[in-house]
Coordinates of C-alpha atoms and ligand atoms in Angstrom, one line a residue:
Chain A
X1 CA 5.7 25.4 1.0
X2 CA 7.4 22.4 -0.7
X3 CA 11.1 22.0 -0.4
X4 CA 12.9 23.3 -3.4
X5 CA 15.4 20.8 -4.8
X6 CA 18.5 22.7 -3.6
X7 CA 17.3 23.0 -0.1
X8 CA 18.8 20.9 2.7
X9 CA 18.9 21.1 6.5
X10 CA 22.5 22.5 6.1
X11 CA 21.3 25.3 3.9
X12 CA 18.9 26.5 6.5
X13 CA 21.6 26.8 9.1
X14 CA 18.9 26.7 11.7
X15 CA 17.7 30.2 10.9
X16 CA 14.2 29.0 10.0
X17 CA 14.2 31.2 6.8
X18 CA 12.4 29.7 3.9
X19 CA 14.7 29.5 0.9
X20 CA 13.7 30.5 -2.6
X21 CA 12.3 28.0 -5.0
X22 CA 14.9 27.7 -7.8
X23 CA 12.9 25.5 -10.1
X24 CA 12.1 26.4 -13.7
X25 CA 10.3 24.7 -16.5
X26 CA 11.4 24.2 -20.1
X27 CA 8.3 22.7 -21.8
X28 CA 7.4 19.6 -19.9
X29 CA 10.9 19.5 -18.3
X30 CA 11.4 20.7 -14.7
X31 CA 14.9 21.8 -13.8
X32 CA 16.1 22.1 -10.2
X33 CA 17.5 25.6 -11.1
X34 CA 17.9 27.8 -14.1
X35 CA 21.7 27.3 -14.6
X36 CA 22.8 25.3 -17.6
X37 CA 26.0 24.7 -19.5
X38 CA 26.4 26.0 -23.0
X39 CA 27.0 23.5 -25.7
X40 CA 30.6 22.9 -26.7
X41 CA 32.2 24.5 -23.7
X42 CA 31.5 21.7 -21.1
X43 CA 32.0 18.5 -23.3
X44 CA 29.6 16.0 -21.6
X45 CA 30.5 17.1 -18.1
X46 CA 33.1 14.6 -17.1
X47 CA 36.1 16.9 -17.7
X48 CA 34.6 19.4 -15.2
X49 CA 33.8 16.8 -12.5
X50 CA 37.0 17.7 -10.5
X51 CA 35.5 21.3 -10.2
X52 CA 31.8 21.1 -10.3
X53 CA 29.3 18.9 -8.4
X54 CA 27.4 18.1 -11.7
X55 CA 24.2 17.2 -9.8
X56 CA 23.9 20.9 -8.7
X57 CA 23.4 22.1 -12.3
X58 CA 19.9 22.7 -13.7
X59 CA 20.9 20.7 -16.7
X60 CA 24.0 20.2 -18.9
X61 CA 24.0 20.7 -22.6
X62 CA 26.4 18.4 -24.5
X63 CA 28.8 19.3 -27.3
X64 CA 27.1 19.1 -30.8
X65 CA 26.4 15.4 -31.7
X66 CA 26.3 14.4 -35.4
X67 CA 25.3 11.1 -37.1
X68 CA 28.9 10.3 -38.0
X69 CA 32.2 11.6 -36.5
X70 CA 33.2 15.1 -37.6
X71 CA 36.9 16.1 -37.8
X72 CA 36.3 19.8 -37.1
X73 CA 38.3 22.6 -38.8
X74 CA 42.0 22.5 -39.7
X75 CA 44.5 25.2 -38.6
X76 CA 44.2 27.4 -35.6
X77 CA 40.9 27.2 -33.7
X78 CA 41.1 29.9 -31.0
X79 CA 41.9 33.5 -30.6
X80 CA 41.4 35.7 -27.5
X81 CA 39.8 39.0 -28.2
X82 CA 39.0 42.0 -25.9
X83 CA 36.7 40.5 -23.2
X84 CA 35.9 37.5 -25.5
X85 CA 37.3 34.9 -27.8
X86 CA 36.8 33.6 -31.3
X87 CA 36.6 29.9 -32.0
X88 CA 36.6 27.9 -35.1
X89 CA 36.3 24.4 -33.7
X90 CA 33.9 23.3 -36.5
X91 CA 31.9 20.9 -34.4
X92 CA 34.5 18.2 -34.0
X93 CA 32.8 15.3 -32.3
X94 CA 33.1 11.5 -32.3
X95 CA 29.5 10.9 -33.5
X96 CA 26.2 9.7 -32.0
X97 CA 27.2 6.1 -31.3
X98 CA 30.3 7.1 -29.4
X99 CA 28.2 9.7 -27.6
X100 CA 25.7 7.2 -26.3
X101 CA 28.2 4.5 -25.5
X102 CA 30.7 6.6 -23.6
X103 CA 29.5 10.1 -22.8
X104 CA 25.8 9.4 -22.0
X105 CA 26.7 6.3 -20.2
X106 CA 29.2 8.2 -18.1
X107 CA 26.6 10.8 -17.2
X108 CA 24.0 8.1 -16.3
X109 CA 26.5 6.4 -14.0
X110 CA 27.9 9.5 -12.4
X111 CA 25.2 12.1 -12.3
X112 CA 21.9 10.1 -12.8
X113 CA 19.6 12.9 -11.7
X114 CA 21.2 15.6 -13.9
X115 CA 19.0 16.4 -16.9
X116 CA 21.0 16.0 -20.1
X117 CA 20.2 18.2 -23.1
X118 CA 21.8 16.8 -26.3
X119 CA 22.9 19.4 -28.9
X120 CA 22.2 18.0 -32.3
X121 CA 24.0 18.9 -35.5
X122 CA 23.9 18.0 -39.2
X123 CA 24.6 19.3 -42.6
X124 CA 21.1 18.6 -43.9
X125 CA 17.7 17.8 -42.5
X126 CA 18.1 14.0 -42.9
X127 CA 21.3 14.1 -40.8
X128 CA 19.5 15.9 -37.9
X129 CA 16.6 13.4 -38.1
X130 CA 19.1 10.5 -38.1
X131 CA 20.6 11.7 -34.9
X132 CA 17.2 12.2 -33.2
X133 CA 16.0 8.7 -34.4
X134 CA 19.1 7.1 -33.0
X135 CA 18.9 9.0 -29.7
X136 CA 15.2 8.2 -29.3
X137 CA 16.4 4.6 -28.5
X138 CA 18.6 5.8 -25.7
X139 CA 17.5 6.3 -22.1
X140 CA 18.4 9.3 -20.0
X141 CA 18.1 12.2 -22.4
X142 CA 16.0 15.1 -21.1
X143 CA 15.7 17.2 -24.2
X144 CA 17.2 18.0 -27.6
X145 CA 18.7 21.3 -28.7
X146 CA 18.8 21.6 -32.5
X147 CA 21.9 23.5 -33.4
X148 CA 20.9 25.5 -36.5
X149 CA 23.3 28.3 -35.6
X150 CA 27.0 27.2 -35.6
X151 CA 28.9 29.7 -37.8
X152 CA 31.9 27.4 -38.2
X153 CA 30.7 24.9 -40.8
X154 CA 29.9 25.4 -44.5
X155 CA 26.6 23.4 -44.6
X156 CA 24.0 23.0 -41.8
X157 CA 24.3 25.0 -38.6
X158 CA 24.0 28.7 -39.2
X159 CA 23.2 28.2 -42.9
X160 CA 19.9 26.8 -41.8
X161 CA 19.3 29.1 -38.9
X162 CA 19.5 32.3 -40.9
X163 CA 16.5 31.2 -43.0
X164 CA 13.2 31.1 -41.1
X165 CA 11.7 28.6 -43.5
X166 CA 14.7 26.2 -43.4
X167 CA 14.8 26.5 -39.6
X168 CA 11.1 25.6 -39.4
X169 CA 11.6 22.7 -41.8
X170 CA 14.3 21.0 -39.7
X171 CA 12.2 21.7 -36.5
X172 CA 9.1 20.1 -37.8
X173 CA 11.0 17.1 -39.2
X174 CA 12.5 16.5 -35.7
X175 CA 9.3 17.4 -33.9
X176 CA 7.6 14.5 -35.8
X177 CA 10.1 12.0 -34.3
X178 CA 10.1 12.8 -30.6
X179 CA 8.0 13.7 -27.6
X180 CA 11.0 14.9 -25.7
X181 CA 11.3 18.6 -25.3
X182 CA 12.7 20.2 -28.5
X183 CA 14.8 23.3 -28.1
X184 CA 16.0 25.2 -31.2
X185 CA 19.3 27.2 -30.8
X186 CA 19.3 30.4 -32.8
X187 CA 22.0 32.4 -34.4
X188 CA 22.4 36.2 -33.7
X189 CA 23.8 36.6 -37.3
X190 CA 20.4 37.7 -38.7
X191 CA 18.6 41.0 -39.2
X192 CA 15.6 40.0 -37.1
X193 CA 16.0 37.1 -34.7
X194 CA 12.3 37.2 -33.7
X195 CA 11.4 36.1 -37.2
X196 CA 13.3 32.9 -36.9
X197 CA 12.1 32.4 -33.3
X198 CA 8.5 32.7 -34.4
X199 CA 9.1 30.3 -37.3
X200 CA 10.5 27.5 -35.1
X201 CA 7.8 28.1 -32.5
X202 CA 5.2 27.6 -35.3
X203 CA 7.0 24.4 -36.3
X204 CA 6.6 22.9 -32.9
X205 CA 9.7 23.9 -30.9
X206 CA 9.1 23.8 -27.1
X207 CA 11.8 26.4 -26.4
X208 CA 14.4 28.5 -28.1
X209 CA 18.0 29.0 -26.9
X210 CA 20.1 32.0 -27.9
X211 CA 22.5 33.3 -28.7
X212 CA 25.1 31.1 -30.5
X213 CA 28.3 32.9 -31.4
X214 CA 28.5 36.1 -33.4
X215 CA 30.5 36.0 -36.6
X216 CA 33.9 37.6 -36.3
X217 CA 37.3 37.6 -38.0
X218 CA 40.9 37.9 -36.8
X219 CA 44.0 39.2 -38.6
X220 CA 47.7 38.9 -37.7
X221 CA 49.2 42.3 -38.6
X222 CA 52.8 41.0 -38.6
X223 CA 52.3 38.2 -41.0
X224 CA 49.4 40.0 -42.7
X225 CA 47.5 36.7 -42.7
X226 CA 44.1 35.7 -41.5
X227 CA 44.2 33.8 -38.2
X228 CA 41.5 31.2 -39.2
X229 CA 41.4 29.0 -42.3
X230 CA 37.7 29.7 -42.8
X231 CA 38.5 33.4 -42.3
X232 CA 35.4 33.8 -40.0
X233 CA 35.0 32.4 -36.5
X234 CA 32.5 32.7 -33.7
X235 CA 32.8 35.4 -31.0
X236 CA 31.7 34.5 -27.4
X237 CA 32.3 35.7 -23.9
X238 CA 31.5 38.8 -21.9
X239 CA 32.0 41.0 -25.0
X240 CA 28.8 39.7 -26.5
X241 CA 26.5 39.9 -23.4
X242 CA 24.8 43.1 -24.3
X243 CA 23.9 41.7 -27.8
X244 CA 22.6 38.5 -26.2
X245 CA 20.6 40.4 -23.6
X246 CA 19.0 42.5 -26.3
X247 CA 18.1 39.4 -28.4
X248 CA 16.7 37.5 -25.4
X249 CA 14.6 40.6 -24.6
X250 CA 13.2 40.7 -28.1
X251 CA 12.5 37.0 -28.5
X252 CA 10.9 36.7 -25.1
X253 CA 8.4 39.4 -26.2
X254 CA 7.8 37.9 -29.6
X255 CA 7.1 34.3 -28.7
X256 CA 5.1 32.3 -26.1
X257 CA 7.7 29.6 -25.5
X258 CA 10.5 29.6 -22.9
X259 CA 13.8 31.2 -23.9
X260 CA 17.1 29.9 -22.7
X261 CA 19.5 32.8 -22.6
X262 CA 23.3 32.7 -23.2
X263 CA 26.1 34.7 -24.5
X264 CA 28.7 36.1 -22.1
X265 CA 26.9 35.1 -18.9
X266 CA 29.6 34.4 -16.3
X267 CA 28.1 35.2 -12.8
X268 CA 24.9 35.0 -10.8
X269 CA 24.2 38.6 -11.5
X270 CA 24.5 37.9 -15.2
X271 CA 22.0 35.1 -14.8
X272 CA 19.6 37.5 -13.1
X273 CA 19.9 40.0 -15.9
X274 CA 19.2 37.4 -18.5
X275 CA 16.1 36.2 -16.6
X276 CA 14.9 39.8 -16.2
X277 CA 15.3 40.2 -19.9
X278 CA 13.0 37.2 -20.4
X279 CA 15.1 34.0 -20.1
X280 CA 13.6 31.1 -18.2
X281 CA 17.0 29.5 -17.9
X282 CA 20.6 30.7 -18.6
X283 CA 23.6 28.8 -19.9
X284 CA 27.2 29.6 -19.1
X285 CA 29.7 28.8 -21.9
X286 CA 33.0 30.6 -22.3
X287 CA 32.9 31.5 -18.5
X288 CA 33.8 27.9 -17.8
X289 CA 37.2 28.5 -19.5
X290 CA 38.0 31.4 -17.2
X291 CA 36.7 29.6 -14.1
X292 CA 35.9 25.9 -14.3
X293 CA 33.5 26.2 -11.4
X294 CA 31.7 29.3 -12.9
X295 CA 28.4 27.4 -13.0
X296 CA 28.1 26.5 -9.3
X297 CA 29.6 29.8 -8.3
X298 CA 26.8 31.5 -10.3
X299 CA 24.2 29.3 -8.7
X300 CA 25.4 30.2 -5.2
X301 CA 25.3 33.8 -6.1
X302 CA 21.8 33.5 -7.7
X303 CA 20.5 31.8 -4.5
X304 CA 22.0 34.6 -2.3
X305 CA 20.5 37.2 -4.7
X306 CA 17.0 35.7 -4.4
X307 CA 17.3 35.5 -0.6
X308 CA 18.5 39.0 -0.2
X309 CA 15.9 40.4 -2.6
X310 CA 13.1 38.4 -1.1
X311 CA 12.4 36.5 -4.3
X312 CA 10.4 33.4 -3.2
X313 CA 10.4 31.7 -6.6
X314 CA 13.1 32.4 -9.2
X315 CA 10.4 32.3 -11.9
X316 CA 9.4 35.8 -10.6
X317 CA 12.4 37.2 -12.3
X318 CA 11.5 36.0 -15.8
X319 CA 10.8 39.0 -18.0
X320 CA 10.3 41.2 -14.9
X321 CA 12.7 44.0 -16.0
X322 CA 11.2 47.4 -15.5
X323 CA 11.5 50.5 -17.8
X324 CA 14.5 52.9 -17.1
X325 CA 12.1 55.5 -15.8
Chain B
X1 CA 45.3 12.8 -10.9
X2 CA 42.6 15.3 -9.8
X3 CA 42.9 18.8 -11.1
X4 CA 42.2 21.7 -8.9
X5 CA 42.2 25.5 -8.5
X6 CA 44.6 27.1 -6.1
X7 CA 45.0 30.8 -5.2
X8 CA 48.7 31.5 -5.4
X9 CA 50.5 34.4 -3.9
X10 CA 53.2 36.1 -6.0
X11 CA 56.6 35.9 -4.2
X12 CA 58.6 37.5 -7.0
X13 CA 58.3 38.5 -10.6
X14 CA 61.8 39.2 -12.1
X15 CA 63.1 40.2 -15.5
X16 CA 66.2 38.1 -16.1
X17 CA 66.9 38.9 -19.8
X18 CA 65.2 41.1 -22.4
X19 CA 61.5 40.1 -22.4
X20 CA 62.2 37.0 -20.3
X21 CA 60.7 36.7 -16.8
X22 CA 60.6 34.5 -13.8
X23 CA 57.5 34.3 -11.7
X24 CA 57.7 32.6 -8.2
X25 CA 54.5 31.7 -6.6
X26 CA 53.4 30.4 -3.1
X27 CA 51.3 27.4 -4.2
X28 CA 51.9 24.4 -1.9
X29 CA 49.2 22.1 -3.4
X30 CA 50.5 22.7 -6.9
X31 CA 54.1 22.3 -5.9
X32 CA 53.2 18.9 -4.4
X33 CA 51.1 17.7 -7.3
X34 CA 52.9 18.8 -10.4
X35 CA 54.9 16.2 -12.4
X36 CA 57.7 17.0 -14.8
X37 CA 56.2 18.0 -18.2
X38 CA 52.8 19.1 -16.8
X39 CA 51.6 22.7 -16.9
X40 CA 49.3 25.1 -15.1
X41 CA 46.9 27.7 -16.4
X42 CA 47.1 31.1 -14.7
X43 CA 44.2 33.6 -14.6
X44 CA 45.3 37.0 -15.7
X45 CA 43.0 38.5 -13.1
X46 CA 41.8 41.1 -15.6
X47 CA 38.2 41.0 -16.9
X48 CA 39.3 41.9 -20.4
X49 CA 41.4 38.7 -20.7
X50 CA 39.1 35.8 -20.3
X51 CA 41.5 32.9 -21.1
X52 CA 44.0 31.7 -18.6
X53 CA 47.5 31.4 -19.9
X54 CA 49.1 27.9 -20.1
X55 CA 52.6 27.9 -18.6
X56 CA 54.9 25.0 -17.9
X57 CA 56.5 24.7 -14.5
X58 CA 60.2 25.3 -14.3
X59 CA 60.8 24.5 -10.6
X60 CA 58.7 23.1 -7.8
X61 CA 59.9 23.3 -4.3
X62 CA 57.9 20.9 -2.2
X63 CA 59.4 22.0 1.2
X64 CA 58.9 25.7 0.6
X65 CA 55.5 25.1 -1.2
X66 CA 56.7 27.2 -4.1
X67 CA 56.7 26.9 -7.9
X68 CA 58.6 29.0 -10.4
X69 CA 57.4 29.7 -14.0
X70 CA 59.4 31.2 -16.7
X71 CA 57.7 33.3 -19.4
X72 CA 58.5 35.4 -22.4
X73 CA 56.5 38.6 -23.1
X74 CA 55.0 37.9 -26.5
X75 CA 51.6 39.5 -26.4
X76 CA 49.2 41.6 -24.4
X77 CA 48.6 38.8 -21.8
X78 CA 52.2 38.2 -20.9
X79 CA 52.8 42.0 -21.0
X80 CA 50.2 42.3 -18.3
X81 CA 51.9 39.5 -16.3
X82 CA 55.2 41.4 -16.4
X83 CA 53.5 44.2 -14.3
X84 CA 52.5 41.8 -11.5
X85 CA 53.8 42.6 -8.1
X86 CA 54.8 40.4 -5.1
X87 CA 51.9 40.0 -2.6
X88 CA 49.2 39.9 -5.3
X89 CA 47.2 36.7 -5.7
X90 CA 46.4 34.8 -8.9
X91 CA 44.3 31.7 -9.5
X92 CA 46.1 28.6 -10.8
X93 CA 44.5 25.7 -12.6
X94 CA 46.4 22.4 -12.7
X95 CA 48.1 20.1 -12.8
X96 CA 47.3 19.8 -16.5
X97 CA 48.5 17.4 -19.2
X98 CA 50.6 14.3 -19.1
X99 CA 54.1 14.1 -17.7
X100 CA 57.2 13.2 -19.7
X101 CA 57.4 9.4 -20.0
X102 CA 60.6 7.7 -18.9
X103 CA 60.9 4.4 -20.7
X104 CA 61.8 1.3 -18.7
X105 CA 65.6 0.8 -18.6
X106 CA 66.6 4.4 -19.6
X107 CA 70.3 4.9 -18.9
X108 CA 71.3 7.7 -21.2
X109 CA 68.9 10.6 -21.7
X110 CA 69.3 13.6 -24.0
X111 CA 67.5 16.9 -23.3
X112 CA 67.1 19.3 -26.1
X113 CA 65.8 22.8 -25.3
X114 CA 65.2 25.9 -27.4
X115 CA 64.6 29.4 -26.0
X116 CA 62.0 29.8 -23.2
X117 CA 60.8 26.3 -24.1
X118 CA 63.8 24.9 -22.2
X119 CA 62.1 25.5 -18.9
X120 CA 60.0 22.4 -18.6
X121 CA 63.1 20.2 -19.0
X122 CA 64.4 21.2 -15.5
X123 CA 62.0 19.1 -13.5
X124 CA 62.6 16.2 -15.8
X125 CA 66.3 16.6 -15.4
X126 CA 65.8 16.5 -11.6
X127 CA 63.7 13.4 -11.9
X128 CA 66.2 11.6 -14.1
X129 CA 69.2 12.6 -12.0
X130 CA 67.5 11.2 -8.9
X131 CA 68.3 7.8 -10.4
X132 CA 72.1 7.4 -10.2
X133 CA 72.0 4.9 -13.1
X134 CA 70.9 7.6 -15.5
X135 CA 73.3 10.1 -17.2
X136 CA 71.8 13.2 -18.7
X137 CA 73.3 15.1 -21.7
X138 CA 71.8 18.4 -22.7
X139 CA 71.9 20.6 -25.8
X140 CA 70.4 24.0 -25.3
X141 CA 69.9 26.7 -27.9
X142 CA 68.9 30.3 -27.9
X143 CA 69.3 33.5 -29.9
X144 CA 72.0 34.8 -27.6
X145 CA 74.1 33.7 -24.6
X146 CA 71.9 35.8 -22.2
X147 CA 68.8 34.0 -23.5
X148 CA 70.0 30.5 -22.5
X149 CA 67.2 30.0 -20.0
X150 CA 68.3 28.5 -16.7
X151 CA 71.7 27.9 -18.0
X152 CA 73.3 27.9 -14.5
X153 CA 70.9 25.3 -13.3
X154 CA 71.4 23.0 -16.3
X155 CA 75.2 23.4 -16.4
X156 CA 75.3 22.4 -12.7
X157 CA 72.9 19.5 -12.8
X158 CA 73.4 17.6 -16.1
X159 CA 76.4 15.4 -16.9
X160 CA 77.3 17.0 -20.2
X161 CA 76.0 20.4 -21.3
X162 CA 76.4 21.9 -24.8
X163 CA 74.9 24.9 -26.4
X164 CA 74.3 26.7 -29.6
X165 CA 73.4 30.4 -30.2
X166 CA 72.2 32.2 -33.3
X167 CA 74.9 34.9 -32.9
X168 CA 77.7 32.6 -31.6
X169 CA 77.9 34.4 -28.3
X170 CA 78.0 31.0 -26.6
X171 CA 78.7 27.5 -27.9
X172 CA 78.2 26.6 -31.5
X173 CA 77.1 29.4 -33.8
X174 CA 73.9 28.7 -35.6
X175 CA 71.3 25.9 -35.6
X176 CA 71.0 23.4 -32.8
X177 CA 70.9 20.6 -35.4
X178 CA 74.7 21.1 -36.1
X179 CA 76.0 20.1 -32.6
X180 CA 73.2 17.7 -32.2
X181 CA 74.1 15.8 -35.4
X182 CA 77.7 15.4 -34.2
X183 CA 76.5 14.2 -30.9
X184 CA 74.2 11.6 -32.3
X185 CA 76.9 10.4 -34.7
X186 CA 79.3 9.6 -31.9
X187 CA 77.1 8.7 -28.9
X188 CA 74.2 6.4 -28.1
X189 CA 71.2 7.6 -26.2
X190 CA 68.1 5.7 -25.0
X191 CA 65.6 8.6 -25.3
X192 CA 65.5 12.3 -26.3
X193 CA 63.3 15.0 -24.8
X194 CA 62.6 18.1 -26.9
X195 CA 61.0 21.4 -26.0
X196 CA 61.1 24.7 -27.8
X197 CA 59.7 26.4 -30.8
X198 CA 58.1 24.0 -33.3
X199 CA 60.4 25.2 -36.1
X200 CA 63.2 23.8 -34.0
X201 CA 61.4 20.7 -32.8
X202 CA 60.5 19.4 -36.3
X203 CA 64.1 19.1 -37.6
X204 CA 65.3 17.8 -34.3
X205 CA 62.6 15.1 -34.3
X206 CA 63.6 14.2 -37.9
X207 CA 67.3 13.9 -36.8
X208 CA 66.4 11.7 -33.9
X209 CA 64.3 9.5 -36.2
X210 CA 67.2 9.1 -38.6
X211 CA 69.3 7.8 -35.7
X212 CA 66.5 5.5 -34.4
X213 CA 66.3 7.5 -31.2
X214 CA 63.0 7.6 -29.4
X215 CA 62.0 11.2 -29.1
X216 CA 59.4 13.0 -27.0
X217 CA 58.3 16.5 -27.7
X218 CA 56.3 19.1 -25.8
X219 CA 53.9 21.0 -28.0
X220 CA 52.0 24.3 -27.4
X221 CA 48.7 25.5 -28.7
X222 CA 46.3 28.3 -27.9
X223 CA 44.0 26.9 -25.3
X224 CA 40.6 27.7 -23.9
X225 CA 39.5 25.1 -21.3
X226 CA 42.8 23.4 -20.7
X227 CA 41.0 20.3 -19.4
X228 CA 40.0 18.4 -22.6
X229 CA 36.5 19.8 -23.1
X230 CA 36.6 22.3 -26.0
X231 CA 38.8 20.8 -28.7
X232 CA 40.5 24.1 -29.2
X233 CA 44.1 23.0 -28.9
X234 CA 44.3 20.0 -31.2
X235 CA 47.3 18.8 -33.1
X236 CA 47.3 16.4 -36.0
X237 CA 48.8 13.0 -35.2
X238 CA 49.0 9.7 -37.0
X239 CA 46.1 8.6 -34.9
X240 CA 43.9 11.6 -35.6
X241 CA 43.5 14.9 -33.8
X242 CA 44.6 15.1 -30.2
X243 CA 44.1 17.8 -27.7
X244 CA 47.4 19.2 -26.4
X245 CA 45.9 20.0 -23.0
X246 CA 44.8 16.5 -22.1
X247 CA 46.6 14.0 -24.3
X248 CA 49.7 16.2 -24.5
X249 CA 51.5 18.4 -24.1
X250 CA 54.0 15.6 -24.5
X251 CA 53.8 13.6 -27.7
X252 CA 55.9 10.8 -29.2
X253 CA 57.6 12.7 -32.1
X254 CA 56.8 9.9 -34.4
X255 CA 53.1 10.4 -34.1
X256 CA 53.1 14.1 -34.8
X257 CA 52.3 15.1 -38.4
X258 CA 55.0 17.8 -38.5
X259 CA 54.3 19.3 -41.9
X260 CA 50.6 19.9 -41.2
X261 CA 51.2 21.3 -37.8
X262 CA 54.1 23.6 -38.4
X263 CA 52.5 25.0 -41.6
X264 CA 49.2 25.8 -39.8
X265 CA 50.8 27.7 -36.9
X266 CA 50.4 31.4 -36.6
X267 CA 52.4 32.9 -33.8
Ligands
LIG401 C1 34.7 26.5 -27.9 C2 33.2 26.7 -28.2 C3 32.5 25.6 -28.8 C4 31.2 25.7 -29.0 N1 30.5 24.6 -29.5 C5 29.1 24.6 -29.7 C6 28.4 23.5 -30.2 O1 29.0 22.4 -30.4 N2 27.1 23.6 -30.4 C7 26.4 24.8 -30.1 O2 25.2 24.9 -30.3 N3 27.1 25.9 -29.7 C8 28.4 25.8 -29.5 N4 29.1 26.9 -29.0 C9 28.3 28.2 -28.7 C10 28.0 28.3 -27.2 O3 27.2 27.2 -26.8 C11 27.3 29.6 -26.8 O4 26.1 29.7 -27.6 C12 28.1 30.8 -27.2 O5 29.5 30.6 -26.9 C13 27.7 32.0 -26.4 O6 27.8 31.8 -25.0 P1 29.1 32.2 -24.1 O7 29.5 33.6 -24.4 O8 28.6 32.0 -22.7 O9 30.2 31.2 -24.5 C14 30.5 26.9 -28.7 C15 31.2 27.9 -28.2 C16 32.5 27.9 -27.9 C17 33.2 29.0 -27.3

């Protein structure tokens, strides 16, 4: 039995028990464990380094990176909802050059072993490909995640991801530019998410990630005004977990590529549920706001679960859910 | 300064005026680390409420290892807080944000507080008064006399204390800008510190600018991460969007685009 990456002499505490192998694979990429961060909730890791030993994460996914800086949306950007929150950030980011020079450089210096997945955004296909072309020159990127699912912008994002043909087009355009693993992030705001998943699989995606936020809306009864300038915003957090689990379950059955599950996952038990539904890896997003060390807490819990349940390799959990009776 | 999580035990949670509360917590690490103007985020400890509430720190007692937060019940989160009992434990995240800057050579400081927003001026007052060369003048405003938050503390500790209330139950009757204008016309100050509702901060900042007085304000926004990761709490400044949680909450009033910000606020 080979040592799994999280093992150490300390972990064994002299009991002689063999620990579970936590490794999972996303395309050609091997991750030390299935726990990732969800784009836009973890910046590029640095802000969380007071709370999280970043090298313990399976991978980190960055905030959406565009070819040029994006201002994001005006007005209010957040609203807490029952067991969740709405956001209308609008993909504010300082652009790809700033990303490589500062954020990627910081990650390379401070967490060199941590796989970095870059979330890529654009309004149109040439903007996505411009980011990929530029990032191909940079060292230390483990994979790309094409964001065709952000509900908070007028062009690009979800406007592409609701249309299987458009999603396939941007996927194949980016596929042609890189050998790095290509993940396509899907929106739940469609009638049949498996259709889009199959379309991007056909266009060369190595994996899909889901779900991005669910379209929602907030109103202030006292002022009788909309809370958000764009009216709609994206719902995330525990409130959306059942929807996310259902979609992961459907997509895992409809495609042959790995699924990265997310949407309300906050604990190790949630991670197990997403894996049983068919996810190969699981990202925590909004949970980081409630508990900045949610990721490593979830990893500890996942490791305990595997040990207690006699799971020798965490990959045994993937899609292993059983019927209710 | 490293940020950290600390489990804090509730020592008391007291209602001191209609919908105004004081929460005292046993939190020795936070008490030692917090600087005037910085804030903490407190976990509501309820699964339905996923976002920690940002609260400024009113008092920090290093020796006792205690901090005191003042809050107003405005929504479902703060309503929940008002039911908290001594002995319960809540998770604190902090210290967050940048402290109030004290410019080199400050001799005469002016504190301007409105409503519950007056609370974060108390630690600043203590810091300023620790320097015998600095005199502190304060103008405090509230709707009514009983809502002049921490009035006893400020009256005792500042050199000159003035107030204004909407109903005239204490001090000048009406807007804070009236007594403030008189004060600025007759006295010189090196720096002004303003905290309170933005509809009060904006005209106060304008007044300070007219008198060439350097002015710092403390802004509030809905927050998600609180540590500069999510871009949820941005304000418009002359040098672009800035996150309140990391680059604030204290801003130089001159860099805040008041019209854009006040207009886009929904309370
Ligand atoms: C504040 C915020 C910002 C986000 N920014 C991005 C982004 O830049 N790119 C992206 O693909 N998804 C973004 N998302 C979506 C999350 O990555 C995730 O798909 C979604 O929030 C569901 O997971 P959760 O419930 O664990 O947060 C963002 C979500 C939030 C709450």
